[in-house]
Tab-separated table of N, CA and C in Angstrom:
chain	number	residue	atom	x	y	z
Q	1	UNK	N	-53.937	11.841	21.222
Q	1	UNK	CA	-52.585	12.188	21.579
Q	1	UNK	C	-51.727	10.936	21.720
Q	2	UNK	N	-52.282	9.923	22.432
Q	2	UNK	CA	-51.550	8.675	22.612
Q	2	UNK	C	-51.332	7.995	21.266
Q	3	UNK	N	-52.305	8.070	20.379
Q	3	UNK	CA	-52.200	7.438	19.068
Q	3	UNK	C	-51.070	8.080	18.255
Q	4	UNK	N	-50.972	9.403	18.272
Q	4	UNK	CA	-49.908	10.117	17.567
Q	4	UNK	C	-48.544	9.731	18.145
Q	5	UNK	N	-48.467	9.662	19.471
Q	5	UNK	CA	-47.223	9.295	20.139
Q	5	UNK	C	-46.813	7.871	19.752
Q	6	UNK	N	-47.767	6.946	19.758
Q	6	UNK	CA	-47.506	5.559	19.395
Q	6	UNK	C	-47.030	5.464	17.943
Q	7	UNK	N	-47.665	6.198	17.038
Q	7	UNK	CA	-47.255	6.206	15.628
Q	7	UNK	C	-45.831	6.731	15.482
Q	8	UNK	N	-45.501	7.773	16.202
Q	8	UNK	CA	-44.164	8.359	16.151
Q	8	UNK	C	-43.111	7.361	16.637
Q	9	UNK	N	-43.413	6.658	17.725
Q	9	UNK	CA	-42.488	5.655	18.265
Q	9	UNK	C	-42.300	4.509	17.269
Q	10	UNK	N	-43.366	4.030	16.667
Q	10	UNK	CA	-43.289	2.920	15.697
Q	10	UNK	C	-42.487	3.338	14.473
Q	11	UNK	N	-42.784	4.494	13.919
Q	11	UNK	CA	-42.071	4.975	12.726
Q	11	UNK	C	-40.592	5.181	13.046
Q	12	UNK	N	-40.296	5.795	14.183
Q	12	UNK	CA	-38.905	6.021	14.592
Q	12	UNK	C	-38.167	4.701	14.765
Q	13	UNK	N	-38.821	3.738	15.374
Q	13	UNK	CA	-38.206	2.418	15.576
Q	13	UNK	C	-37.919	1.732	14.245
Q	14	UNK	N	-38.870	1.817	13.325
Q	14	UNK	CA	-38.659	1.214	12.005
Q	14	UNK	C	-37.511	1.879	11.261
Q	15	UNK	N	-37.424	3.189	11.332
Q	15	UNK	CA	-36.317	3.895	10.675
Q	15	UNK	C	-34.983	3.449	11.250
Q	16	UNK	N	-34.894	3.380	12.566
Q	16	UNK	CA	-33.656	2.940	13.217
Q	16	UNK	C	-33.335	1.497	12.829
Q	17	UNK	N	-34.326	0.632	12.822
Q	17	UNK	CA	-34.134	-0.776	12.477
Q	17	UNK	C	-33.620	-0.927	11.052
Q	18	UNK	N	-34.254	-0.271	10.079
Q	18	UNK	CA	-33.841	-0.382	8.677
Q	18	UNK	C	-32.474	0.244	8.447
Q	19	UNK	N	-32.198	1.335	9.113
Q	19	UNK	CA	-30.893	1.984	8.971
Q	19	UNK	C	-29.792	1.076	9.493
Q	20	UNK	N	-30.014	0.472	10.648
Q	20	UNK	CA	-28.999	-0.426	11.214
Q	20	UNK	C	-28.814	-1.677	10.373
Q	21	UNK	N	-29.867	-2.231	9.836
Q	21	UNK	CA	-29.752	-3.424	8.999
Q	21	UNK	C	-29.005	-3.117	7.701
Q	22	UNK	N	-29.212	-1.934	7.178
Q	22	UNK	CA	-28.560	-1.571	5.920
Q	22	UNK	C	-27.062	-1.407	6.085
Q	23	UNK	N	-26.610	-1.085	7.286
Q	23	UNK	CA	-25.180	-0.867	7.496
Q	23	UNK	C	-24.447	-2.115	7.975
Q	24	UNK	N	-25.158	-3.205	8.197
Q	24	UNK	CA	-24.503	-4.435	8.622
Q	24	UNK	C	-23.715	-5.040	7.476
Q	25	UNK	N	-22.541	-5.560	7.804
Q	25	UNK	CA	-21.700	-6.201	6.811
Q	25	UNK	C	-21.792	-7.711	7.018
Q	26	UNK	N	-22.075	-8.477	5.965
Q	26	UNK	CA	-22.169	-9.917	6.141
Q	26	UNK	C	-20.854	-10.513	6.637
Q	27	UNK	N	-20.966	-11.587	7.387
Q	27	UNK	CA	-19.784	-12.253	7.911
Q	27	UNK	C	-18.898	-12.693	6.746
Q	28	UNK	N	-17.614	-12.396	6.845
Q	28	UNK	CA	-16.668	-12.783	5.805
Q	28	UNK	C	-16.551	-11.775	4.677
Q	29	UNK	N	-17.407	-10.752	4.667
Q	29	UNK	CA	-17.329	-9.743	3.603
Q	29	UNK	C	-16.121	-8.858	3.843
Q	30	UNK	N	-15.565	-8.345	2.748
Q	30	UNK	CA	-14.376	-7.511	2.844
Q	30	UNK	C	-14.532	-6.277	1.979
Q	31	UNK	N	-14.103	-5.134	2.523
Q	31	UNK	CA	-14.099	-3.902	1.744
Q	31	UNK	C	-12.692	-3.621	1.237
Q	32	UNK	N	-11.764	-4.517	1.491
Q	32	UNK	CA	-10.368	-4.308	1.136
Q	32	UNK	C	-10.212	-3.920	-0.322
Q	33	UNK	N	-10.827	-4.668	-1.207
Q	33	UNK	CA	-10.659	-4.413	-2.627
Q	33	UNK	C	-11.090	-3.021	-3.030
Q	34	UNK	N	-12.199	-2.551	-2.521
Q	34	UNK	CA	-12.724	-1.246	-2.910
Q	34	UNK	C	-11.860	-0.105	-2.396
Q	35	UNK	N	-11.085	-0.340	-1.371
Q	35	UNK	CA	-10.174	0.688	-0.909
Q	35	UNK	C	-8.960	0.785	-1.835
Q	36	UNK	N	-8.682	-0.269	-2.567
Q	36	UNK	CA	-7.475	-0.340	-3.387
Q	36	UNK	C	-7.708	-0.013	-4.855
Q	37	UNK	N	-8.953	-0.136	-5.333
Q	37	UNK	CA	-9.216	0.114	-6.747
Q	37	UNK	C	-10.637	0.598	-6.958
Q	38	UNK	N	-10.867	1.142	-8.152
Q	38	UNK	CA	-12.207	1.558	-8.563
Q	38	UNK	C	-12.483	0.957	-9.929
Q	39	UNK	N	-13.746	0.641	-10.193
Q	39	UNK	CA	-14.129	0.115	-11.499
Q	39	UNK	C	-15.089	1.084	-12.172
Q	40	UNK	N	-15.000	1.101	-13.507
Q	40	UNK	CA	-15.864	1.951	-14.318
Q	40	UNK	C	-16.357	1.130	-15.497
Q	41	UNK	N	-17.643	1.095	-15.717
Q	41	UNK	CA	-18.201	0.391	-16.866
Q	41	UNK	C	-18.155	1.329	-18.066
Q	42	UNK	N	-17.564	0.858	-19.172
Q	42	UNK	CA	-17.363	1.682	-20.363
Q	42	UNK	C	-18.173	1.200	-21.549
Q	43	UNK	N	-19.254	0.502	-21.309
Q	43	UNK	CA	-20.096	0.014	-22.409
Q	43	UNK	C	-19.398	-1.098	-23.182
Q	44	UNK	N	-19.328	-0.959	-24.492
Q	44	UNK	CA	-18.728	-1.990	-25.353
Q	44	UNK	C	-17.237	-2.195	-25.085
Q	45	UNK	N	-16.598	-1.194	-24.506
Q	45	UNK	CA	-15.169	-1.310	-24.194
Q	45	UNK	C	-14.918	-2.145	-22.945
Q	46	UNK	N	-15.968	-2.569	-22.273
Q	46	UNK	CA	-15.824	-3.404	-21.077
Q	46	UNK	C	-15.654	-2.578	-19.820
Q	47	UNK	N	-14.931	-3.113	-18.872
Q	47	UNK	CA	-14.728	-2.480	-17.574
Q	47	UNK	C	-13.313	-1.919	-17.493
Q	48	UNK	N	-13.219	-0.742	-16.923
Q	48	UNK	CA	-11.903	-0.147	-16.664
Q	48	UNK	C	-11.625	-0.248	-15.177
Q	49	UNK	N	-10.402	-0.607	-14.833
Q	49	UNK	CA	-9.975	-0.709	-13.442
Q	49	UNK	C	-8.907	0.336	-13.179
Q	50	UNK	N	-9.100	1.097	-12.127
Q	50	UNK	CA	-8.081	2.044	-11.685
Q	50	UNK	C	-7.560	1.560	-10.352
Q	51	UNK	N	-6.291	1.161	-10.320
Q	51	UNK	CA	-5.656	0.723	-9.078
Q	51	UNK	C	-5.058	1.964	-8.429
Q	52	UNK	N	-5.572	2.279	-7.271
Q	52	UNK	CA	-5.186	3.500	-6.570
Q	52	UNK	C	-3.696	3.474	-6.208
Q	53	UNK	N	-3.121	4.652	-5.962
Q	53	UNK	CA	-1.675	4.721	-5.684
Q	53	UNK	C	-1.229	3.796	-4.548
Q	54	UNK	N	-0.129	3.105	-4.831
Q	54	UNK	CA	0.503	2.205	-3.876
Q	54	UNK	C	1.855	2.822	-3.535
Q	55	UNK	N	2.148	2.940	-2.251
Q	55	UNK	CA	3.374	3.604	-1.827
Q	55	UNK	C	4.517	2.650	-1.553
Q	56	UNK	N	5.709	3.084	-1.935
Q	56	UNK	CA	6.949	2.369	-1.676
Q	56	UNK	C	7.963	3.404	-1.198
Q	57	UNK	N	8.994	2.945	-0.532
Q	57	UNK	CA	10.052	3.879	-0.148
Q	57	UNK	C	11.368	3.128	-0.019
Q	58	UNK	N	12.438	3.894	-0.095
Q	58	UNK	CA	13.754	3.382	0.236
Q	58	UNK	C	14.307	4.341	1.280
Q	59	UNK	N	15.581	4.359	1.489
Q	59	UNK	CA	16.140	5.227	2.529
Q	59	UNK	C	16.120	6.703	2.147
Q	60	UNK	N	15.900	7.012	0.862
Q	60	UNK	CA	16.025	8.389	0.400
Q	60	UNK	C	14.747	8.916	-0.247
Q	61	UNK	N	14.162	8.154	-1.166
Q	61	UNK	CA	13.013	8.610	-1.942
Q	61	UNK	C	11.753	7.830	-1.586
Q	62	UNK	N	10.637	8.392	-2.057
Q	62	UNK	CA	9.354	7.695	-1.998
Q	62	UNK	C	8.878	7.497	-3.422
Q	63	UNK	N	8.095	6.449	-3.621
Q	63	UNK	CA	7.556	6.114	-4.929
Q	63	UNK	C	6.074	5.806	-4.765
Q	64	UNK	N	5.253	6.366	-5.647
Q	64	UNK	CA	3.832	6.046	-5.682
Q	64	UNK	C	3.511	5.514	-7.071
Q	65	UNK	N	2.875	4.358	-7.128
Q	65	UNK	CA	2.483	3.725	-8.389
Q	65	UNK	C	0.971	3.595	-8.455
Q	66	UNK	N	0.392	3.898	-9.605
Q	66	UNK	CA	-1.006	3.563	-9.843
Q	66	UNK	C	-1.129	3.020	-11.258
Q	67	UNK	N	-2.183	2.262	-11.488
Q	67	UNK	CA	-2.351	1.562	-12.756
Q	67	UNK	C	-3.778	1.743	-13.268
Q	68	UNK	N	-3.917	1.819	-14.582
Q	68	UNK	CA	-5.225	1.848	-15.224
Q	68	UNK	C	-5.230	0.779	-16.294
Q	69	UNK	N	-6.215	-0.114	-16.241
Q	69	UNK	CA	-6.294	-1.164	-17.252
Q	69	UNK	C	-7.734	-1.396	-17.635
Q	70	UNK	N	-7.900	-1.806	-18.872
Q	70	UNK	CA	-9.236	-2.076	-19.392
Q	70	UNK	C	-9.351	-3.541	-19.739
Q	71	UNK	N	-10.537	-4.047	-19.541
Q	71	UNK	CA	-10.838	-5.452	-19.770
Q	71	UNK	C	-10.493	-5.896	-21.192
Q	72	UNK	N	-10.761	-5.072	-22.188
Q	72	UNK	CA	-10.573	-5.462	-23.587
Q	72	UNK	C	-9.361	-4.809	-24.238
Q	73	UNK	N	-8.348	-4.479	-23.448
Q	73	UNK	CA	-7.151	-3.827	-23.977
Q	73	UNK	C	-5.919	-4.609	-23.529
Q	74	UNK	N	-5.037	-4.901	-24.449
Q	74	UNK	CA	-3.831	-5.670	-24.136
Q	74	UNK	C	-2.785	-4.825	-23.405
Q	75	UNK	N	-2.946	-3.508	-23.438
Q	75	UNK	CA	-1.987	-2.619	-22.790
Q	75	UNK	C	-2.628	-1.985	-21.546
Q	76	UNK	N	-1.791	-1.615	-20.604
Q	76	UNK	CA	-2.231	-0.935	-19.384
Q	76	UNK	C	-1.346	0.299	-19.200
Q	77	UNK	N	-1.831	1.238	-18.420
Q	77	UNK	CA	-1.056	2.443	-18.126
Q	77	UNK	C	-0.517	2.335	-16.707
Q	78	UNK	N	0.775	2.610	-16.569
Q	78	UNK	CA	1.379	2.708	-15.246
Q	78	UNK	C	1.813	4.163	-15.072
Q	79	UNK	N	1.372	4.747	-13.977
Q	79	UNK	CA	1.784	6.097	-13.603
Q	79	UNK	C	2.599	5.985	-12.334
Q	80	UNK	N	3.692	6.735	-12.269
Q	80	UNK	CA	4.492	6.681	-11.059
Q	80	UNK	C	5.041	8.058	-10.719
Q	81	UNK	N	5.089	8.311	-9.425
Q	81	UNK	CA	5.626	9.564	-8.906
Q	81	UNK	C	6.843	9.250	-8.053
Q	82	UNK	N	7.926	9.968	-8.331
Q	82	UNK	CA	9.122	9.898	-7.506
Q	82	UNK	C	9.162	11.156	-6.652
Q	83	UNK	N	9.294	10.966	-5.355
Q	83	UNK	CA	9.301	12.085	-4.423
Q	83	UNK	C	10.635	12.052	-3.697
Q	84	UNK	N	11.420	13.129	-3.878
Q	84	UNK	CA	12.753	13.165	-3.287
Q	84	UNK	C	13.293	14.577	-3.185
Q	85	UNK	N	14.589	14.663	-2.932
Q	85	UNK	CA	15.240	15.946	-2.705
Q	85	UNK	C	15.490	16.752	-3.971
Q	86	UNK	N	15.479	16.085	-5.127
Q	86	UNK	CA	15.731	16.785	-6.393
Q	86	UNK	C	14.653	16.421	-7.409
Q	87	UNK	N	14.339	17.344	-8.311
Q	87	UNK	CA	13.388	16.994	-9.373
Q	87	UNK	C	14.064	16.085	-10.393
Q	88	UNK	N	13.298	15.181	-10.954
Q	88	UNK	CA	13.836	14.239	-11.946
Q	88	UNK	C	13.181	14.547	-13.286
Q	89	UNK	N	14.016	14.762	-14.301
Q	89	UNK	CA	13.518	15.145	-15.624
Q	89	UNK	C	13.138	13.961	-16.494
Q	90	UNK	N	13.830	12.843	-16.308
Q	90	UNK	CA	13.546	11.675	-17.146
Q	90	UNK	C	13.941	10.404	-16.406
Q	91	UNK	N	13.340	9.309	-16.829
Q	91	UNK	CA	13.661	7.990	-16.289
Q	91	UNK	C	14.030	7.097	-17.468
Q	92	UNK	N	15.255	6.610	-17.448
Q	92	UNK	CA	15.710	5.723	-18.521
Q	92	UNK	C	15.338	4.272	-18.262
Q	93	UNK	N	15.408	3.873	-17.002
Q	93	UNK	CA	15.206	2.473	-16.658
Q	93	UNK	C	14.253	2.355	-15.470
Q	94	UNK	N	13.143	1.642	-15.685
Q	94	UNK	CA	12.162	1.397	-14.627
Q	94	UNK	C	11.777	-0.069	-14.716
Q	95	UNK	N	12.077	-0.843	-13.672
Q	95	UNK	CA	11.843	-2.285	-13.690
Q	95	UNK	C	11.156	-2.705	-12.397
Q	96	UNK	N	10.107	-3.506	-12.534
Q	96	UNK	CA	9.475	-4.159	-11.387
Q	96	UNK	C	9.691	-5.655	-11.598
Q	97	UNK	N	10.230	-6.312	-10.598
Q	97	UNK	CA	10.428	-7.757	-10.735
Q	97	UNK	C	10.042	-8.474	-9.453
Q	98	UNK	N	9.725	-9.755	-9.637
Q	98	UNK	CA	9.486	-10.669	-8.533
Q	98	UNK	C	10.049	-12.020	-8.946
Q	99	UNK	N	9.711	-13.073	-8.248
Q	99	UNK	CA	10.278	-14.388	-8.563
Q	99	UNK	C	9.722	-14.975	-9.864
Q	100	UNK	N	8.584	-14.458	-10.369
Q	100	UNK	CA	7.936	-15.024	-11.549
Q	100	UNK	C	8.077	-14.180	-12.811
Q	101	UNK	N	8.213	-12.876	-12.652
Q	101	UNK	CA	8.098	-11.988	-13.813
Q	101	UNK	C	9.016	-10.785	-13.652
Q	102	UNK	N	9.351	-10.203	-14.792
Q	102	UNK	CA	10.127	-8.966	-14.822
Q	102	UNK	C	9.431	-8.025	-15.786
Q	103	UNK	N	8.944	-6.913	-15.271
Q	103	UNK	CA	8.236	-5.921	-16.068
Q	103	UNK	C	9.173	-4.745	-16.303
Q	104	UNK	N	9.514	-4.530	-17.557
Q	104	UNK	CA	10.394	-3.429	-17.921
Q	104	UNK	C	9.536	-2.327	-18.532
Q	105	UNK	N	9.571	-1.165	-17.911
Q	105	UNK	CA	8.792	-0.031	-18.385
Q	105	UNK	C	9.695	0.801	-19.296
Q	106	UNK	N	9.250	0.958	-20.523
Q	106	UNK	CA	10.030	1.711	-21.503
Q	106	UNK	C	9.292	2.997	-21.877
Q	107	UNK	N	10.050	3.944	-22.282
Q	107	UNK	CA	9.516	5.198	-22.799
Q	107	UNK	C	8.523	5.857	-21.842
Q	108	UNK	N	8.957	6.061	-20.618
Q	108	UNK	CA	8.095	6.778	-19.692
Q	108	UNK	C	8.125	8.270	-20.043
Q	109	UNK	N	6.971	8.879	-19.925
Q	109	UNK	CA	6.799	10.278	-20.299
Q	109	UNK	C	6.637	11.114	-19.037
Q	110	UNK	N	7.399	12.198	-18.940
Q	110	UNK	CA	7.262	13.108	-17.812
Q	110	UNK	C	5.935	13.849	-17.928
Q	111	UNK	N	5.106	13.770	-16.903
Q	111	UNK	CA	3.833	14.486	-16.884
Q	111	UNK	C	3.983	15.859	-16.237
Q	112	UNK	N	4.685	15.899	-15.101
Q	112	UNK	CA	4.933	17.176	-14.436
Q	112	UNK	C	5.989	17.006	-13.361
Q	113	UNK	N	6.533	18.143	-12.944
Q	113	UNK	CA	7.425	18.227	-11.789
Q	113	UNK	C	6.906	19.367	-10.930
Q	114	UNK	N	6.837	19.145	-9.626
Q	114	UNK	CA	6.413	20.232	-8.750
Q	114	UNK	C	7.080	20.105	-7.395
Q	115	UNK	N	7.196	21.232	-6.757
Q	115	UNK	CA	7.794	21.278	-5.422
Q	115	UNK	C	6.691	21.171	-4.384
Q	116	UNK	N	6.917	20.322	-3.396
Q	116	UNK	CA	6.000	20.170	-2.263
Q	116	UNK	C	6.810	20.347	-0.990
Q	117	UNK	N	6.747	21.534	-0.414
Q	117	UNK	CA	7.518	21.884	0.787
Q	117	UNK	C	8.997	21.665	0.525
Q	118	UNK	N	9.622	20.696	1.202
Q	118	UNK	CA	11.059	20.458	1.050
Q	118	UNK	C	11.384	19.382	0.016
Q	119	UNK	N	10.360	18.853	-0.673
Q	119	UNK	CA	10.588	17.768	-1.607
Q	119	UNK	C	10.064	18.116	-2.989
Q	120	UNK	N	10.508	17.342	-3.968
Q	120	UNK	CA	10.027	17.483	-5.331
Q	120	UNK	C	9.279	16.220	-5.720
Q	121	UNK	N	8.185	16.381	-6.453
Q	121	UNK	CA	7.467	15.240	-7.012
Q	121	UNK	C	7.602	15.300	-8.524
Q	122	UNK	N	8.113	14.222	-9.097
Q	122	UNK	CA	8.220	14.083	-10.551
Q	122	UNK	C	7.292	12.951	-10.954
Q	123	UNK	N	6.341	13.241	-11.827
Q	123	UNK	CA	5.288	12.285	-12.200
Q	123	UNK	C	5.491	11.830	-13.636
Q	124	UNK	N	5.443	10.498	-13.837
Q	124	UNK	CA	5.671	9.889	-15.140
Q	124	UNK	C	4.525	8.947	-15.504
Q	125	UNK	N	4.416	8.646	-16.791
Q	125	UNK	CA	3.408	7.706	-17.279
Q	125	UNK	C	4.009	6.868	-18.398
Q	126	UNK	N	3.563	5.614	-18.489
Q	126	UNK	CA	4.038	4.717	-19.545
Q	126	UNK	C	3.002	3.632	-19.795
Q	127	UNK	N	3.122	2.977	-20.941
Q	127	UNK	CA	2.270	1.844	-21.293
Q	127	UNK	C	3.046	0.551	-21.061
Q	128	UNK	N	2.332	-0.482	-20.566
Q	128	UNK	CA	2.929	-1.803	-20.345
Q	128	UNK	C	1.945	-2.871	-20.816
Q	129	UNK	N	2.461	-4.062	-21.079
Q	129	UNK	CA	1.592	-5.175	-21.459
Q	129	UNK	C	0.799	-5.632	-20.236
Q	130	UNK	N	-0.501	-5.755	-20.416
Q	130	UNK	CA	-1.370	-6.153	-19.307
Q	130	UNK	C	-1.025	-7.542	-18.779
Q	131	UNK	N	-0.653	-8.477	-19.661
Q	131	UNK	CA	-0.290	-9.826	-19.214
Q	131	UNK	C	0.961	-9.814	-18.331
Q	132	UNK	N	1.922	-8.968	-18.680
Q	132	UNK	CA	3.130	-8.847	-17.850
Q	132	UNK	C	2.767	-8.250	-16.491
Q	133	UNK	N	1.865	-7.277	-16.505
Q	133	UNK	CA	1.420	-6.656	-15.259
Q	133	UNK	C	0.725	-7.684	-14.369
Q	134	UNK	N	-0.088	-8.523	-14.979
Q	134	UNK	CA	-0.758	-9.590	-14.222
Q	134	UNK	C	0.275	-10.511	-13.589
Q	135	UNK	N	1.332	-10.847	-14.334
Q	135	UNK	CA	2.401	-11.698	-13.796
Q	135	UNK	C	3.110	-11.057	-12.616
Q	136	UNK	N	3.250	-9.748	-12.653
Q	136	UNK	CA	3.883	-9.034	-11.534
Q	136	UNK	C	3.003	-9.114	-10.292
Q	137	UNK	N	1.693	-9.020	-10.467
Q	137	UNK	CA	0.780	-9.061	-9.321
Q	137	UNK	C	0.610	-10.478	-8.761
Q	138	UNK	N	1.001	-11.515	-9.513
Q	138	UNK	CA	0.878	-12.891	-9.011
Q	138	UNK	C	1.781	-13.151	-7.813
Q	139	UNK	N	2.921	-12.483	-7.759
Q	139	UNK	CA	3.837	-12.617	-6.627
Q	139	UNK	C	4.047	-11.217	-6.058
Q	140	UNK	N	3.625	-11.006	-4.836
Q	140	UNK	CA	3.581	-9.660	-4.254
Q	140	UNK	C	4.909	-9.170	-3.685
Q	141	UNK	N	5.954	-9.965	-3.749
Q	141	UNK	CA	7.252	-9.504	-3.225
Q	141	UNK	C	8.017	-8.808	-4.355
Q	142	UNK	N	7.717	-7.543	-4.528
Q	142	UNK	CA	8.292	-6.759	-5.621
Q	142	UNK	C	9.627	-6.142	-5.232
Q	143	UNK	N	10.480	-6.001	-6.255
Q	143	UNK	CA	11.686	-5.184	-6.177
Q	143	UNK	C	11.590	-4.214	-7.350
Q	144	UNK	N	11.783	-2.952	-7.077
Q	144	UNK	CA	11.624	-1.927	-8.103
Q	144	UNK	C	12.942	-1.185	-8.253
Q	145	UNK	N	13.410	-1.135	-9.501
Q	145	UNK	CA	14.669	-0.475	-9.818
Q	145	UNK	C	14.389	0.688	-10.770
Q	146	UNK	N	14.843	1.876	-10.381
Q	146	UNK	CA	14.680	3.060	-11.220
Q	146	UNK	C	16.039	3.722	-11.365
Q	147	UNK	N	16.543	3.712	-12.590
Q	147	UNK	CA	17.848	4.287	-12.894
Q	147	UNK	C	18.861	3.896	-11.824
Q	148	UNK	N	19.540	4.872	-11.262
Q	148	UNK	CA	20.589	4.574	-10.278
Q	148	UNK	C	20.131	4.808	-8.840
Q	149	UNK	N	18.817	4.912	-8.639
Q	149	UNK	CA	18.291	5.117	-7.294
Q	149	UNK	C	18.411	3.838	-6.477
Q	150	UNK	N	18.375	3.992	-5.166
Q	150	UNK	CA	18.365	2.830	-4.272
Q	150	UNK	C	17.087	2.040	-4.564
Q	151	UNK	N	17.187	0.703	-4.724
Q	151	UNK	CA	15.987	-0.091	-5.054
Q	151	UNK	C	14.880	0.044	-4.001
Q	152	UNK	N	13.654	-0.089	-4.477
Q	152	UNK	CA	12.472	-0.068	-3.610
Q	152	UNK	C	12.024	-1.514	-3.408
Q	153	UNK	N	11.657	-1.853	-2.182
Q	153	UNK	CA	11.153	-3.195	-1.886
Q	153	UNK	C	9.801	-3.071	-1.201
Q	154	UNK	N	9.021	-4.142	-1.277
Q	154	UNK	CA	7.702	-4.125	-0.653
Q	154	UNK	C	7.808	-4.445	0.838
Q	155	UNK	N	6.896	-3.858	1.584
Q	155	UNK	CA	6.756	-4.171	2.998
Q	155	UNK	C	5.583	-5.131	3.136
Q	156	UNK	N	5.426	-5.738	4.289
Q	156	UNK	CA	4.384	-6.756	4.492
Q	156	UNK	C	2.978	-6.231	4.193
Q	157	UNK	N	2.637	-5.025	4.675
Q	157	UNK	CA	1.289	-4.512	4.430
Q	157	UNK	C	1.082	-4.210	2.939
Q	158	UNK	N	2.144	-3.804	2.244
Q	158	UNK	CA	2.038	-3.566	0.800
Q	158	UNK	C	1.859	-4.891	0.065
Q	159	UNK	N	2.566	-5.920	0.491
Q	159	UNK	CA	2.409	-7.247	-0.129
Q	159	UNK	C	0.977	-7.741	0.019
Q	160	UNK	N	0.362	-7.487	1.161
Q	160	UNK	CA	-1.032	-7.897	1.353
Q	160	UNK	C	-1.944	-7.146	0.382
Q	161	UNK	N	-1.706	-5.855	0.220
Q	161	UNK	CA	-2.503	-5.063	-0.724
Q	161	UNK	C	-2.330	-5.572	-2.153
Q	162	UNK	N	-1.106	-5.884	-2.543
Q	162	UNK	CA	-0.845	-6.389	-3.891
Q	162	UNK	C	-1.537	-7.738	-4.110
Q	163	UNK	N	-1.513	-8.603	-3.097
Q	163	UNK	CA	-2.192	-9.897	-3.202
Q	163	UNK	C	-3.709	-9.698	-3.305
Q	164	UNK	N	-4.255	-8.768	-2.535
Q	164	UNK	CA	-5.690	-8.465	-2.613
Q	164	UNK	C	-6.060	-7.951	-4.003
Q	165	UNK	N	-5.215	-7.104	-4.567
Q	165	UNK	CA	-5.468	-6.591	-5.914
Q	165	UNK	C	-5.464	-7.714	-6.944
Q	166	UNK	N	-4.534	-8.629	-6.811
Q	166	UNK	CA	-4.502	-9.768	-7.740
Q	166	UNK	C	-5.814	-10.546	-7.648
Q	167	UNK	N	-6.267	-10.804	-6.422
Q	167	UNK	CA	-7.487	-11.597	-6.220
Q	167	UNK	C	-8.772	-10.879	-6.596
Q	168	UNK	N	-8.779	-9.545	-6.535
Q	168	UNK	CA	-9.996	-8.789	-6.839
Q	168	UNK	C	-10.043	-8.255	-8.266
Q	169	UNK	N	-8.898	-8.009	-8.880
Q	169	UNK	CA	-8.872	-7.407	-10.216
Q	169	UNK	C	-8.401	-8.393	-11.271
Q	170	UNK	N	-7.203	-8.921	-11.111
Q	170	UNK	CA	-6.585	-9.694	-12.186
Q	170	UNK	C	-7.210	-11.069	-12.386
Q	171	UNK	N	-7.751	-11.657	-11.345
Q	171	UNK	CA	-8.410	-12.959	-11.471
Q	171	UNK	C	-9.652	-12.844	-12.344
Q	172	UNK	N	-10.361	-11.722	-12.270
Q	172	UNK	CA	-11.623	-11.593	-13.007
Q	172	UNK	C	-11.454	-11.100	-14.449
Q	173	UNK	N	-10.269	-10.642	-14.801
Q	173	UNK	CA	-10.038	-10.138	-16.154
Q	173	UNK	C	-10.017	-11.271	-17.169
Q	174	UNK	N	-10.558	-10.994	-18.355
Q	174	UNK	CA	-10.464	-11.947	-19.464
Q	174	UNK	C	-9.021	-11.947	-19.957
Q	175	UNK	N	-8.577	-13.076	-20.461
Q	175	UNK	CA	-7.216	-13.124	-21.047
Q	175	UNK	C	-7.200	-12.531	-22.420
């Protein structure tokens, strides 16, 4: 009986010990990057990066941006959702700029429009040059202009996320 009890205590202790060691995070390790993007290995096509939606707002509307880029592709996809009081059918002018670069998004395609409670979400997609996108991420103080809407600017926590994305995604990409 004592032997069975002793075995149970030893096995239980080992399980607890291994479980706790497996969940320890090394000093200086960061999960920041994984919260902001996902990677997918595509075989010969290299790695695909999906940058999760990043939120912006002005006094009237909200904007969500996400990006998909592949290691061996010169173009990237930018998807953006405008959330406001009215549905938007088209976007003629979409620009992201900072002190180093100006990214002009042309020919955005409407994906869908839907009502969410008291607001409308209009979702668009477009292709952009990956090198220009990298230049935008080099300086995290973005200004975003969409048609005649009030410009969107980055907040401090968003700037930190953009800088983390540059350091985790764009630094490792091949030119």
